[in-house]
Tab-separated table of C-alpha atoms in Angstrom:
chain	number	residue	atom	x	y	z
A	1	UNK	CA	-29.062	83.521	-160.867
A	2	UNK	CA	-32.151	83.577	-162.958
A	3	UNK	CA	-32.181	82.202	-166.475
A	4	UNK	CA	-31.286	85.633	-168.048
A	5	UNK	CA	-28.547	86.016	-165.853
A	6	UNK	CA	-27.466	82.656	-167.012
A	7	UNK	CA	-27.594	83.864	-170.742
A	8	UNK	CA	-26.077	87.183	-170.385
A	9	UNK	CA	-23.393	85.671	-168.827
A	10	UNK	CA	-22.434	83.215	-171.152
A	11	UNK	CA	-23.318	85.752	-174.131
A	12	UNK	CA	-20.503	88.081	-172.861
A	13	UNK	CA	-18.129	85.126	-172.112
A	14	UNK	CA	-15.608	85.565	-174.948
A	15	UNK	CA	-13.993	81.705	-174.183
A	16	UNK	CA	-18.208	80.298	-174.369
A	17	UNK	CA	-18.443	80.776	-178.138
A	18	UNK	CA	-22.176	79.717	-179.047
A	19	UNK	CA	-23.153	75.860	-180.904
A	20	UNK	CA	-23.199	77.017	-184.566
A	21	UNK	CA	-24.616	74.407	-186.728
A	22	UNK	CA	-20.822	74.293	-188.536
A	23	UNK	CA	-19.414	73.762	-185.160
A	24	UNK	CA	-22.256	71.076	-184.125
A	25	UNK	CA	-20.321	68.182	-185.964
A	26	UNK	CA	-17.658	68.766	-184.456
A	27	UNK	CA	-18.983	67.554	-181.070
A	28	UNK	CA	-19.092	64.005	-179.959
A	29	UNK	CA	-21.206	62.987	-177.271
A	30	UNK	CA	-19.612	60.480	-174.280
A	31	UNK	CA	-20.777	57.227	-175.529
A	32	UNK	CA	-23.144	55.958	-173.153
A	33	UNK	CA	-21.083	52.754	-172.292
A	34	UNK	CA	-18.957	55.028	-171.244
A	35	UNK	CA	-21.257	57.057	-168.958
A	36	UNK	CA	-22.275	53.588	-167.544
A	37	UNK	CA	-19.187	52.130	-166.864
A	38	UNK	CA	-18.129	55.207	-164.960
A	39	UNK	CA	-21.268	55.878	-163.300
A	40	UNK	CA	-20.955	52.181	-161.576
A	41	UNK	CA	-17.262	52.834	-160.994
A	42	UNK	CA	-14.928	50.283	-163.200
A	43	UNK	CA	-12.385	50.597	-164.938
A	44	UNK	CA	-12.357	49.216	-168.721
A	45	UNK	CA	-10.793	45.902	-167.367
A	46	UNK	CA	-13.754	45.551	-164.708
A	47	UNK	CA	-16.521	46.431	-166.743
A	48	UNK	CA	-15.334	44.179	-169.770
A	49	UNK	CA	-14.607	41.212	-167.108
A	50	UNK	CA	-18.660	41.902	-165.254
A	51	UNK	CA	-20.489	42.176	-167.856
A	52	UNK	CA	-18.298	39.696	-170.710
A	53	UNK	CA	-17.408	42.471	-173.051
A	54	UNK	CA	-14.090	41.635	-174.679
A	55	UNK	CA	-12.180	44.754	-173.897
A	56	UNK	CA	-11.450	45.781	-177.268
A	57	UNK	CA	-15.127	45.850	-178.516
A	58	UNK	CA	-15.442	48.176	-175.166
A	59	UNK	CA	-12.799	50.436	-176.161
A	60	UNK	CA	-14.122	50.837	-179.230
A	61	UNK	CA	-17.554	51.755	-178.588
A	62	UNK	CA	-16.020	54.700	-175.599
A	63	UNK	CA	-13.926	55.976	-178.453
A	64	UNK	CA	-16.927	56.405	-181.184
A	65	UNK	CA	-15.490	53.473	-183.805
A	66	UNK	CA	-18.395	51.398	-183.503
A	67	UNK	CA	-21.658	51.018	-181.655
A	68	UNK	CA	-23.395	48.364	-180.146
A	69	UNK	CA	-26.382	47.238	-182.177
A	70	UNK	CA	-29.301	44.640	-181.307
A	71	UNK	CA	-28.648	42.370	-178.484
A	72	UNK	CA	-25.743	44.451	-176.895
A	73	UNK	CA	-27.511	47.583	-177.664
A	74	UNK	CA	-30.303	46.147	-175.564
A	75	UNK	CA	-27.698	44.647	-172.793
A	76	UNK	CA	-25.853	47.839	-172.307
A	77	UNK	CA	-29.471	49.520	-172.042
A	78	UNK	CA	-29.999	46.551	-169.224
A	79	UNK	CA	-26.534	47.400	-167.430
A	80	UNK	CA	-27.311	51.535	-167.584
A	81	UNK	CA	-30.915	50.327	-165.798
A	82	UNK	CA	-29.817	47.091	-163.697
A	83	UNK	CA	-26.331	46.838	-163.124
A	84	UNK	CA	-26.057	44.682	-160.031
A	85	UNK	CA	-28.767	42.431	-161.660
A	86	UNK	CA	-27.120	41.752	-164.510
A	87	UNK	CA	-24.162	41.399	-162.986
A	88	UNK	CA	-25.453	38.530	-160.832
A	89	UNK	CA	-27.045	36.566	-163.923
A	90	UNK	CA	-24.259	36.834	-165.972
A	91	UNK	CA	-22.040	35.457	-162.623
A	92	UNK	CA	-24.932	32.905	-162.160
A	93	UNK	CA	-24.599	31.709	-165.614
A	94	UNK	CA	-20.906	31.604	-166.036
């Protein structure tokens, strides 16, 4: 299909109703803990128990009520780019 297939058939797709910018709030993108942990396979449980995450602090970044900010920001951003690494340190240092 070329890209103007692509368009015309989403365009005349009556259930692909187009990104408005009244509808764009409305969307919440997959928190990229999330993305990671599923990527690499664990559950909640495992990820929180690899990477010492207390579980709750997990769940709440997957389901948008907080972020990680500053250190954790930059230790999920480690995990997402090294998992087995970091994984291995954290084991090392435990």
């Amino acid at each position: 299909m070329t890209d103007a297939e692509v368009v015309g058939a989403a365009e005349s797709d009556p259930d692909a109703l187009p990104v408005t910018p009244e509808r764009a709030p409305s969307f919440r993108p997959i928190a990229r803990v999330k993305r990671v942990r599923e990527r690499l396979g664990l559950s909640q449980a495992e990820f929180s128990e690899s990477f010492g995450i207390p579980l709750g602090t997990l769940r709440d970044w997957e389901q948008h009520r907080s972020e990680p900010e500053g250190a954790t920001a930059s230790l999920v951003r480690a995990i997402e780019r090294e998992p087995e690494t970091i994984m291995r340190i954290l084991q090392a240092a435990a």
